[in-house]
Amino acid sequence: MNAIVAVDRNWGIGRNNNLLVHLPGDLKYYKEKTLGNVIIVGQRTLESFPGSRPLPGRTNIVLSDDPDFVRNDCIVCRTKAEVLELATQYDPDRVFICGGASIYRLFLEDCDAFYVTKIDEAFEADTFFPDLESLGFRIDWSSEEREEKGIRYRFVRYVR
């Protein structure tokens, strides 16, 4: 299983349930990696998507412990065990944990690869991703640096 995330210099990922910055190149990369695959998100992340709708072209699995949360346009699971059981039906290389912060933390130990957009800027974040470097993960691939809107970033893949 994989995770995909954009982080700032301090491993910040969001503020007020929104992305820290919208970088078209990062959004394109996210789409390229997840299209045709399985994404696992929390309820609040689903609600932050355009129109609060599942992302098209992907199998959307939503983890929510709210018994009143019911959707017919995605797969709703109530527990981590239920998500992991469902995920066994798919190629693990095609399953992506996509947030939010509590979902990333919950599935951190279940992921073997982390596709991280490292943004070379520090934003005022209130939500953070675990610092993979301090946890002993290593970089096995990195893109060339890019720049959009005056913000430099690169794509990095961390592995166990």
N, CA and C atoms as an extended XYZ file, in Angstrom:
480
Properties=species:S:1:pos:R:3:atomname:S:1:resname:S:1:resid:I:1 pbc="F F F"
N         0.857       -1.179        0.000 N   MET     1
C         0.000        0.000        0.000 CA  MET     1
C         0.898        1.235        0.000 C   MET     1
N         0.385        2.325       -0.549 N   ASN     2
C         1.118        3.577       -0.684 CA  ASN     2
C         0.374        4.700        0.039 C   ASN     2
N         1.087        5.788        0.250 N   ALA     3
C         0.451        7.034        0.679 CA  ALA     3
C         0.923        8.112       -0.284 C   ALA     3
N         0.085        9.119       -0.481 N   ILE     4
C         0.471       10.247       -1.326 CA  ILE     4
C         0.057       11.514       -0.597 C   ILE     4
N         0.991       12.485       -0.561 N   VAL     5
C         0.776       13.676        0.259 CA  VAL     5
C         1.683       14.807       -0.230 C   VAL     5
N         1.258       16.037        0.005 N   ALA     6
C         2.101       17.216       -0.228 CA  ALA     6
C         2.407       17.825        1.134 C   ALA     6
N         3.695       18.089        1.391 N   VAL     7
C         4.117       18.629        2.686 CA  VAL     7
C         4.982       19.874        2.492 C   VAL     7
N         4.943       20.744        3.493 N   ASP     8
C         5.856       21.890        3.462 CA  ASP     8
C         7.148       21.517        4.195 C   ASP     8
N         8.029       22.480        4.405 N   ARG     9
C         9.321       22.213        5.056 CA  ARG     9
C         9.171       21.564        6.427 C   ARG     9
N         8.081       21.863        7.107 N   ASN    10
C         7.852       21.350        8.460 CA  ASN    10
C         6.920       20.143        8.482 C   ASN    10
N         6.708       19.542        7.329 N   TRP    11
C         5.804       18.402        7.167 CA  TRP    11
C         4.351       18.799        7.407 C   TRP    11
N         4.054       20.098        7.273 N   GLY    12
C         2.675       20.571        7.344 CA  GLY    12
C         1.921       20.145        6.099 C   GLY    12
N         0.635       19.783        6.273 N   ILE    13
C        -0.158       19.345        5.119 CA  ILE    13
C        -1.439       20.149        4.923 C   ILE    13
N        -1.858       20.896        5.929 N   GLY    14
C        -3.116       21.614        5.757 CA  GLY    14
C        -3.368       22.640        6.826 C   GLY    14
N        -4.413       23.405        6.565 N   ARG    15
C        -4.883       24.402        7.523 CA  ARG    15
C        -6.388       24.559        7.304 C   ARG    15
N        -7.139       24.469        8.395 N   ASN    16
C        -8.600       24.608        8.327 CA  ASN    16
C        -9.227       23.649        7.309 C   ASN    16
N        -8.734       22.418        7.283 N   ASN    17
C        -9.238       21.369        6.386 CA  ASN    17
C        -9.075       21.717        4.905 C   ASN    17
N        -8.049       22.507        4.589 N   ASN    18
C        -7.725       22.846        3.203 CA  ASN    18
C        -6.250       22.583        2.958 C   ASN    18
N        -5.894       22.413        1.686 N   LEU    19
C        -4.486       22.304        1.320 CA  LEU    19
C        -3.779       23.610        1.655 C   LEU    19
N        -2.480       23.534        1.888 N   LEU    20
C        -1.707       24.738        2.194 CA  LEU    20
C        -1.544       25.628        0.971 C   LEU    20
N        -1.433       25.008       -0.187 N   VAL    21
C        -1.258       25.751       -1.433 CA  VAL    21
C        -1.735       24.865       -2.585 C   VAL    21
N        -2.282       25.484       -3.600 N   HIS    22
C        -2.711       24.746       -4.791 CA  HIS    22
C        -1.657       24.927       -5.869 C   HIS    22
N        -0.946       23.861       -6.164 N   LEU    23
C         0.064       23.872       -7.211 CA  LEU    23
C        -0.423       22.967       -8.341 C   LEU    23
N        -0.726       23.523       -9.500 N   PRO    24
C        -1.241       22.709      -10.604 CA  PRO    24
C        -0.381       21.482      -10.911 C   PRO    24
N         0.934       21.625      -10.835 N   GLY    25
C         1.814       20.486      -11.103 CA  GLY    25
C         1.647       19.374      -10.088 C   GLY    25
N         1.427       19.743       -8.833 N   ASP    26
C         1.203       18.745       -7.784 CA  ASP    26
C        -0.144       18.060       -7.985 C   ASP    26
N        -1.168       18.839       -8.313 N   LEU    27
C        -2.490       18.253       -8.538 CA  LEU    27
C        -2.465       17.296       -9.732 C   LEU    27
N        -1.702       17.641      -10.769 N   LYS    28
C        -1.554       16.770      -11.939 CA  LYS    28
C        -0.833       15.477      -11.542 C   LYS    28
N         0.212       15.587      -10.740 N   TYR    29
C         0.969       14.429      -10.263 CA  TYR    29
C         0.063       13.511       -9.442 C   TYR    29
N        -0.722       14.093       -8.545 N   TYR    30
C        -1.672       13.342       -7.724 CA  TYR    30
C        -2.648       12.568       -8.612 C   TYR    30
N        -3.159       13.251       -9.620 N   LYS    31
C        -4.107       12.603      -10.529 CA  LYS    31
C        -3.434       11.469      -11.298 C   LYS    31
N        -2.217       11.709      -11.798 N   GLU    32
C        -1.490       10.672      -12.543 CA  GLU    32
C        -1.259        9.432      -11.686 C   GLU    32
N        -0.918        9.624      -10.437 N   LYS    33
C        -0.618        8.503       -9.545 CA  LYS    33
C        -1.878        7.755       -9.126 C   LYS    33
N        -2.986        8.450       -8.937 N   THR    34
C        -4.169        7.812       -8.355 CA  THR    34
C        -5.236        7.408       -9.363 C   THR    34
N        -5.244        7.995      -10.549 N   LEU    35
C        -6.285        7.693      -11.534 CA  LEU    35
C        -6.278        6.210      -11.884 C   LEU    35
N        -7.448        5.598      -11.851 N   GLY    36
C        -7.569        4.178      -12.141 CA  GLY    36
C        -7.215        3.288      -10.969 C   GLY    36
N        -6.905        3.891       -9.846 N   ASN    37
C        -6.487        3.152       -8.666 CA  ASN    37
C        -7.487        3.320       -7.528 C   ASN    37
N        -7.098        2.880       -6.355 N   VAL    38
C        -7.937        2.931       -5.162 CA  VAL    38
C        -7.387        4.009       -4.238 C   VAL    38
N        -8.271        4.897       -3.770 N   ILE    39
C        -7.855        5.875       -2.771 CA  ILE    39
C        -8.652        5.638       -1.488 C   ILE    39
N        -7.959        5.825       -0.380 N   ILE    40
C        -8.569        5.673        0.940 CA  ILE    40
C        -8.460        7.016        1.637 C   ILE    40
N        -9.602        7.562        2.023 N   VAL    41
C        -9.654        8.877        2.669 CA  VAL    41
C       -10.602        8.824        3.864 C   VAL    41
N       -10.463        9.832        4.709 N   GLY    42
C       -11.410       10.005        5.789 CA  GLY    42
C       -12.605       10.814        5.307 C   GLY    42
N       -13.623       10.849        6.122 N   GLN    43
C       -14.856       11.557        5.762 CA  GLN    43
C       -14.608       13.036        5.506 C   GLN    43
N       -13.820       13.683        6.365 N   ARG    44
C       -13.569       15.123        6.173 CA  ARG    44
C       -12.798       15.398        4.886 C   ARG    44
N       -11.890       14.503        4.529 N   THR    45
C       -11.164       14.682        3.264 CA  THR    45
C       -12.122       14.551        2.092 C   THR    45
N       -12.996       13.551        2.128 N   LEU    46
C       -14.006       13.422        1.069 CA  LEU    46
C       -14.818       14.708        0.959 C   LEU    46
N       -15.217       15.255        2.087 N   GLU    47
C       -16.034       16.474        2.078 CA  GLU    47
C       -15.264       17.693        1.583 C   GLU    47
N       -13.926       17.616        1.580 N   SER    48
C       -13.112       18.729        1.072 CA  SER    48
C       -12.917       18.647       -0.442 C   SER    48
N       -13.262       17.501       -1.062 N   PHE    49
C       -13.154       17.363       -2.515 CA  PHE    49
C       -14.203       18.250       -3.191 C   PHE    49
N       -13.965       18.629       -4.442 N   PRO    50
C       -14.941       19.471       -5.157 CA  PRO    50
C       -16.354       18.887       -5.092 C   PRO    50
N       -17.280       19.682       -4.623 N   GLY    51
C       -18.667       19.249       -4.502 CA  GLY    51
C       -18.885       18.180       -3.450 C   GLY    51
N       -17.878       17.941       -2.606 N   SER    52
C       -17.926       16.865       -1.597 CA  SER    52
C       -18.191       15.511       -2.232 C   SER    52
N       -17.749       15.362       -3.475 N   ARG    53
C       -17.980       14.117       -4.211 CA  ARG    53
C       -16.691       13.311       -4.321 C   ARG    53
N       -16.821       11.988       -4.439 N   PRO    54
C       -15.636       11.151       -4.657 CA  PRO    54
C       -14.902       11.577       -5.928 C   PRO    54
N       -13.601       11.357       -5.935 N   LEU    55
C       -12.820       11.705       -7.126 CA  LEU    55
C       -13.131       10.722       -8.245 C   LEU    55
N       -13.406       11.229       -9.434 N   PRO    56
C       -13.766       10.342      -10.556 CA  PRO    56
C       -12.577        9.506      -11.021 C   PRO    56
N       -12.908        8.352      -11.593 N   GLY    57
C       -11.885        7.494      -12.169 CA  GLY    57
C       -11.082        6.717      -11.153 C   GLY    57
N       -11.559        6.680       -9.924 N   ARG    58
C       -10.871        5.972       -8.859 CA  ARG    58
C       -11.902        5.238       -8.019 C   ARG    58
N       -11.486        4.165       -7.385 N   THR    59
C       -12.317        3.533       -6.370 CA  THR    59
C       -12.082        4.311       -5.086 C   THR    59
N       -13.111        4.966       -4.568 N   ASN    60
C       -13.000        5.794       -3.370 CA  ASN    60
C       -13.506        5.001       -2.169 C   ASN    60
N       -12.604        4.742       -1.227 N   ILE    61
C       -12.959        4.098        0.040 CA  ILE    61
C       -12.860        5.169        1.121 C   ILE    61
N       -13.934        5.326        1.877 N   VAL    62
C       -13.988        6.360        2.904 CA  VAL    62
C       -14.117        5.697        4.268 C   VAL    62
N       -13.222        6.056        5.183 N   LEU    63
C       -13.287        5.554        6.546 CA  LEU    63
C       -13.992        6.590        7.414 C   LEU    63
N       -15.098        6.186        8.021 N   SER    64
C       -15.856        7.067        8.906 CA  SER    64
C       -16.488        6.227       10.007 C   SER    64
N       -16.307        6.669       11.238 N   ASP    65
C       -16.950        5.959       12.344 CA  ASP    65
C       -18.317        6.549       12.686 C   ASP    65
N       -18.767        7.508       11.890 N   ASP    66
C       -20.076        8.123       12.088 CA  ASP    66
C       -21.150        7.195       11.510 C   ASP    66
N       -21.980        6.593       12.358 N   PRO    67
C       -22.988        5.653       11.856 CA  PRO    67
C       -24.030        6.307       10.950 C   PRO    67
N       -24.156        7.625       11.031 N   ASP    68
C       -25.127        8.331       10.192 CA  ASP    68
C       -24.551        8.704        8.823 C   ASP    68
N       -23.238        8.506        8.643 N   PHE    69
C       -22.608        8.830        7.365 CA  PHE    69
C       -22.837        7.675        6.393 C   PHE    69
N       -23.663        7.923        5.387 N   VAL    70
C       -23.999        6.918        4.385 CA  VAL    70
C       -23.871        7.568        3.013 C   VAL    70
N       -23.202        6.876        2.098 N   ARG    71
C       -23.057        7.374        0.728 CA  ARG    71
C       -23.258        6.212       -0.218 C   ARG    71
N       -23.842        6.489       -1.368 N   ASN    72
C       -23.972        5.440       -2.375 CA  ASN    72
C       -23.024        5.667       -3.551 C   ASN    72
N       -22.174        6.703       -3.464 N   ASP    73
C       -21.244        7.000       -4.551 CA  ASP    73
C       -19.799        6.635       -4.213 C   ASP    73
N       -19.603        5.941       -3.087 N   CYS    74
C       -18.284        5.468       -2.696 CA  CYS    74
C       -18.465        4.308       -1.715 C   CYS    74
N       -17.377        3.673       -1.337 N   ILE    75
C       -17.426        2.573       -0.380 CA  ILE    75
C       -17.130        3.152        0.999 C   ILE    75
N       -18.036        2.954        1.932 N   VAL    76
C       -17.855        3.468        3.292 CA  VAL    76
C       -17.498        2.307        4.216 C   VAL    76
N       -16.412        2.466        4.947 N   CYS    77
C       -15.987        1.493        5.952 CA  CYS    77
C       -16.020        2.161        7.314 C   CYS    77
N       -16.225        1.364        8.350 N   ARG    78
C       -16.329        1.896        9.723 CA  ARG    78
C       -15.073        1.700       10.556 C   ARG    78
N       -14.205        0.756       10.150 N   THR    79
C       -13.004        0.478       10.944 CA  THR    79
C       -11.793        0.292       10.034 C   THR    79
N       -10.621        0.434       10.629 N   LYS    80
C        -9.380        0.187        9.894 CA  LYS    80
C        -9.353       -1.261        9.412 C   LYS    80
N        -9.757       -2.191       10.245 N   ALA    81
C        -9.765       -3.604        9.864 CA  ALA    81
C       -10.633       -3.835        8.635 C   ALA    81
N       -11.767       -3.165        8.577 N   GLU    82
C       -12.667       -3.295        7.427 CA  GLU    82
C       -11.995       -2.756        6.158 C   GLU    82
N       -11.297       -1.624        6.282 N   VAL    83
C       -10.580       -1.058        5.135 CA  VAL    83
C        -9.488       -2.020        4.671 C   VAL    83
N        -8.694       -2.539        5.604 N   LEU    84
C        -7.604       -3.440        5.238 CA  LEU    84
C        -8.128       -4.721        4.588 C   LEU    84
N        -9.236       -5.232        5.090 N   GLU    85
C        -9.836       -6.426        4.490 CA  GLU    85
C       -10.282       -6.130        3.057 C   GLU    85
N       -10.928       -5.008        2.862 N   LEU    86
C       -11.369       -4.607        1.527 CA  LEU    86
C       -10.177       -4.396        0.590 C   LEU    86
N        -9.110       -3.815        1.112 N   ALA    87
C        -7.927       -3.515        0.301 CA  ALA    87
C        -7.254       -4.778       -0.228 C   ALA    87
N        -7.454       -5.912        0.427 N   THR    88
C        -6.837       -7.156       -0.050 CA  THR    88
C        -7.383       -7.573       -1.411 C   THR    88
N        -8.504       -7.012       -1.818 N   GLN    89
C        -9.083       -7.330       -3.127 CA  GLN    89
C        -8.340       -6.640       -4.269 C   GLN    89
N        -7.447       -5.721       -3.930 N   TYR    90
C        -6.757       -4.910       -4.934 CA  TYR    90
C        -5.250       -5.140       -4.867 C   TYR    90
N        -4.584       -4.866       -5.968 N   ASP    91
C        -3.126       -4.891       -6.009 CA  ASP    91
C        -2.626       -3.811       -5.037 C   ASP    91
N        -1.797       -4.178       -4.055 N   PRO    92
C        -1.353       -3.186       -3.064 CA  PRO    92
C        -0.608       -1.996       -3.669 C   PRO    92
N         0.011       -2.184       -4.827 N   ASP    93
C         0.708       -1.075       -5.488 CA  ASP    93
C        -0.264       -0.057       -6.064 C   ASP    93
N        -1.557       -0.422       -6.112 N   ARG    94
C        -2.565        0.468       -6.692 CA  ARG    94
C        -3.488        1.061       -5.633 C   ARG    94
N        -3.103        0.929       -4.370 N   VAL    95
C        -3.900        1.455       -3.255 CA  VAL    95
C        -3.128        2.605       -2.623 C   VAL    95
N        -3.808        3.764       -2.492 N   PHE    96
C        -3.179        4.977       -1.974 CA  PHE    96
C        -3.953        5.539       -0.790 C   PHE    96
N        -3.265        5.734        0.317 N   ILE    97
C        -3.827        6.465        1.451 CA  ILE    97
C        -3.695        7.944        1.095 C   ILE    97
N        -4.808        8.687        1.160 N   CYS    98
C        -4.822       10.069        0.675 CA  CYS    98
C        -5.272       11.083        1.719 C   CYS    98
N        -5.329       10.713        2.971 N   GLY    99
C        -5.608       11.695        4.003 CA  GLY    99
C        -6.997       11.616        4.589 C   GLY    99
N        -7.221       12.429        5.531 N   GLY   100
C        -6.418       13.438        6.174 CA  GLY   100
C        -5.408       12.887        7.170 C   GLY   100
N        -4.977       13.793        8.044 N   ALA   101
C        -3.875       13.506        8.955 CA  ALA   101
C        -4.125       12.263        9.805 C   ALA   101
N        -5.312       12.107       10.349 N   SER   102
C        -5.574       10.941       11.211 CA  SER   102
C        -5.556        9.650       10.393 C   SER   102
N        -5.988        9.710        9.146 N   ILE   103
C        -5.965        8.531        8.275 CA  ILE   103
C        -4.520        8.184        7.920 C   ILE   103
N        -3.706        9.196        7.618 N   TYR   104
C        -2.288        8.942        7.356 CA  TYR   104
C        -1.641        8.263        8.559 C   TYR   104
N        -1.867        8.798        9.757 N   ARG   105
C        -1.262        8.212       10.955 CA  ARG   105
C        -1.754        6.778       11.175 C   ARG   105
N        -3.038        6.566       10.978 N   LEU   106
C        -3.636        5.255       11.211 CA  LEU   106
C        -3.032        4.182       10.308 C   LEU   106
N        -2.718        4.534        9.062 N   PHE   107
C        -2.237        3.552        8.092 CA  PHE   107
C        -0.730        3.657        7.825 C   PHE   107
N        -0.010        4.460        8.582 N   LEU   108
C         1.423        4.667        8.357 CA  LEU   108
C         2.184        3.344        8.311 C   LEU   108
N         1.912        2.481        9.239 N   GLU   109
C         2.630        1.197        9.313 CA  GLU   109
C         2.221        0.221        8.220 C   GLU   109
N         1.131        0.490        7.534 N   ASP   110
C         0.650       -0.405        6.482 CA  ASP   110
C         1.172       -0.023        5.104 C   ASP   110
N         1.833        1.118        5.007 N   CYS   111
C         2.334        1.612        3.717 CA  CYS   111
C         3.810        1.281        3.546 C   CYS   111
N         4.148        0.891        2.321 N   ASP   112
C         5.543        0.601        1.995 CA  ASP   112
C         6.197        1.724        1.210 C   ASP   112
N         5.388        2.531        0.526 N   ALA   113
C         5.922        3.637       -0.269 CA  ALA   113
C         5.092        4.886       -0.011 C   ALA   113
N         5.787        6.021       -0.011 N   PHE   114
C         5.155        7.315        0.253 CA  PHE   114
C         5.558        8.270       -0.860 C   PHE   114
N         4.575        8.716       -1.635 N   TYR   115
C         4.796        9.676       -2.714 CA  TYR   115
C         4.559       11.059       -2.131 C   TYR   115
N         5.653       11.792       -1.923 N   VAL   116
C         5.596       13.048       -1.192 CA  VAL   116
C         5.993       14.203       -2.100 C   VAL   116
N         5.120       15.195       -2.201 N   THR   117
C         5.486       16.442       -2.845 CA  THR   117
C         6.076       17.313       -1.745 C   THR   117
N         7.382       17.567       -1.835 N   LYS   118
C         8.078       18.354       -0.817 CA  LYS   118
C         8.134       19.808       -1.294 C   LYS   118
N         7.403       20.650       -0.608 N   ILE   119
C         7.307       22.067       -0.959 CA  ILE   119
C         8.363       22.826       -0.160 C   ILE   119
N         9.201       23.580       -0.852 N   ASP   120
C        10.313       24.285       -0.220 CA  ASP   120
C         9.851       25.629        0.340 C   ASP   120
N         8.931       25.547        1.259 N   GLU   121
C         8.377       26.740        1.897 CA  GLU   121
C         7.712       26.288        3.198 C   GLU   121
N         7.673       27.176        4.168 N   ALA   122
C         6.980       26.875        5.431 CA  ALA   122
C         5.700       27.706        5.481 C   ALA   122
N         4.592       27.011        5.619 N   PHE   123
C         3.292       27.670        5.694 CA  PHE   123
C         2.781       27.625        7.129 C   PHE   123
N         1.706       28.341        7.384 N   GLU   124
C         1.069       28.309        8.688 CA  GLU   124
C         0.087       27.137        8.698 C   GLU   124
N         0.601       25.966        9.046 N   ALA   125
C        -0.198       24.740        9.017 CA  ALA   125
C        -0.752       24.427       10.404 C   ALA   125
N        -1.890       23.734       10.420 N   ASP   126
C        -2.415       23.235       11.691 CA  ASP   126
C        -2.534       21.713       11.671 C   ASP   126
N        -2.110       21.114       10.552 N   THR   127
C        -2.181       19.673       10.386 CA  THR   127
C        -0.874       19.197        9.764 C   THR   127
N        -0.343       18.083       10.291 N   PHE   128
C         0.992       17.644        9.887 CA  PHE   128
C         1.031       16.164        9.536 C   PHE   128
N         1.987       15.834        8.670 N   PHE   129
C         2.287       14.456        8.298 CA  PHE   129
C         3.501       14.033        9.112 C   PHE   129
N         3.601       12.754        9.488 N   PRO   130
C         4.802       12.318       10.212 CA  PRO   130
C         6.069       12.564        9.390 C   PRO   130
N         7.120       13.005       10.046 N   ASP   131
C         8.404       13.268        9.404 CA  ASP   131
C         9.045       11.920        9.057 C   ASP   131
N         8.943       11.527        7.818 N   LEU   132
C         9.420       10.216        7.394 CA  LEU   132
C        10.920       10.050        7.575 C   LEU   132
N        11.667       11.138        7.410 N   GLU   133
C        13.119       11.054        7.565 CA  GLU   133
C        13.492       10.709        8.998 C   GLU   133
N        12.824       11.328        9.959 N   SER   134
C        13.134       11.044       11.360 CA  SER   134
C        12.668        9.644       11.768 C   SER   134
N        11.762        9.061       10.995 N   LEU   135
C        11.273        7.710       11.281 CA  LEU   135
C        12.099        6.632       10.572 C   LEU   135
N        13.137        7.065        9.848 N   GLY   136
C        14.045        6.104        9.232 CA  GLY   136
C        13.694        5.669        7.824 C   GLY   136
N        12.717        6.302        7.204 N   PHE   137
C        12.414        5.978        5.815 CA  PHE   137
C        13.497        6.596        4.942 C   PHE   137
N        13.720        5.992        3.775 N   ARG   138
C        14.755        6.512        2.887 CA  ARG   138
C        14.154        6.912        1.545 C   ARG   138
N        14.809        7.864        0.903 N   ILE   139
C        14.388        8.322       -0.425 CA  ILE   139
C        14.962        7.367       -1.459 C   ILE   139
N        14.111        6.838       -2.322 N   ASP   140
C        14.634        5.988       -3.401 CA  ASP   140
C        14.430        6.626       -4.775 C   ASP   140
N        13.766        7.782       -4.817 N   TRP   141
C        13.596        8.501       -6.078 CA  TRP   141
C        13.232        9.944       -5.771 C   TRP   141
N        13.741       10.844       -6.593 N   SER   142
C        13.410       12.261       -6.447 CA  SER   142
C        13.411       12.902       -7.826 C   SER   142
N        12.429       13.769       -8.055 N   SER   143
C        12.351       14.473       -9.335 CA  SER   143
C        13.269       15.690       -9.321 C   SER   143
N        13.380       16.294      -10.475 N   GLU   144
C        14.040       17.594      -10.550 CA  GLU   144
C        13.157       18.615       -9.830 C   GLU   144
N        13.778       19.679       -9.350 N   GLU   145
C        12.997       20.727       -8.702 CA  GLU   145
C        12.140       21.453       -9.743 C   GLU   145
N        10.935       21.826       -9.323 N   ARG   146
C        10.005       22.580      -10.161 CA  ARG   146
C         9.666       23.876       -9.442 C   ARG   146
N         9.072       24.808      -10.196 N   GLU   147
C         8.626       26.046       -9.571 CA  GLU   147
C         7.318       26.493      -10.208 C   GLU   147
N         6.363       26.837       -9.346 N   GLU   148
C         5.082       27.398       -9.770 CA  GLU   148
C         4.678       28.443       -8.747 C   GLU   148
N         4.097       29.531       -9.217 N   LYS   149
C         3.619       30.581       -8.317 CA  LYS   149
C         4.725       31.052       -7.366 C   LYS   149
N         5.978       30.979       -7.827 N   GLY   150
C         7.104       31.388       -7.003 CA  GLY   150
C         7.456       30.392       -5.906 C   GLY   150
N         6.890       29.204       -5.954 N   ILE   151
C         7.119       28.184       -4.927 CA  ILE   151
C         7.854       27.012       -5.556 C   ILE   151
N         8.977       26.640       -4.942 N   ARG   152
C         9.765       25.511       -5.430 CA  ARG   152
C         9.294       24.226       -4.738 C   ARG   152
N         9.297       23.133       -5.498 N   TYR   153
C         8.925       21.836       -4.930 CA  TYR   153
C         9.498       20.722       -5.783 C   TYR   153
N         9.490       19.516       -5.226 N   ARG   154
C         9.911       18.339       -5.975 CA  ARG   154
C         9.123       17.137       -5.482 C   ARG   154
N         9.064       16.135       -6.324 N   PHE   155
C         8.384       14.892       -5.970 CA  PHE   155
C         9.429       13.920       -5.459 C   PHE   155
N         9.118       13.277       -4.348 N   VAL   156
C        10.051       12.360       -3.699 CA  VAL   156
C         9.298       11.085       -3.338 C   VAL   156
N         9.967        9.966       -3.503 N   ARG   157
C         9.379        8.700       -3.055 CA  ARG   157
C        10.214        8.153       -1.909 C   ARG   157
N         9.554        7.957       -0.773 N   TYR   158
C        10.179        7.365        0.398 CA  TYR   158
C         9.756        5.904        0.486 C   TYR   158
N        10.665        5.062        0.930 N   VAL   159
C        10.353        3.650        1.158 CA  VAL   159
C        10.898        3.232        2.527 C   VAL   159
N        10.410        2.093        2.994 N   ARG   160
C        10.875        1.560        4.285 CA  ARG   160
C        12.322        1.147        4.199 C   ARG   160
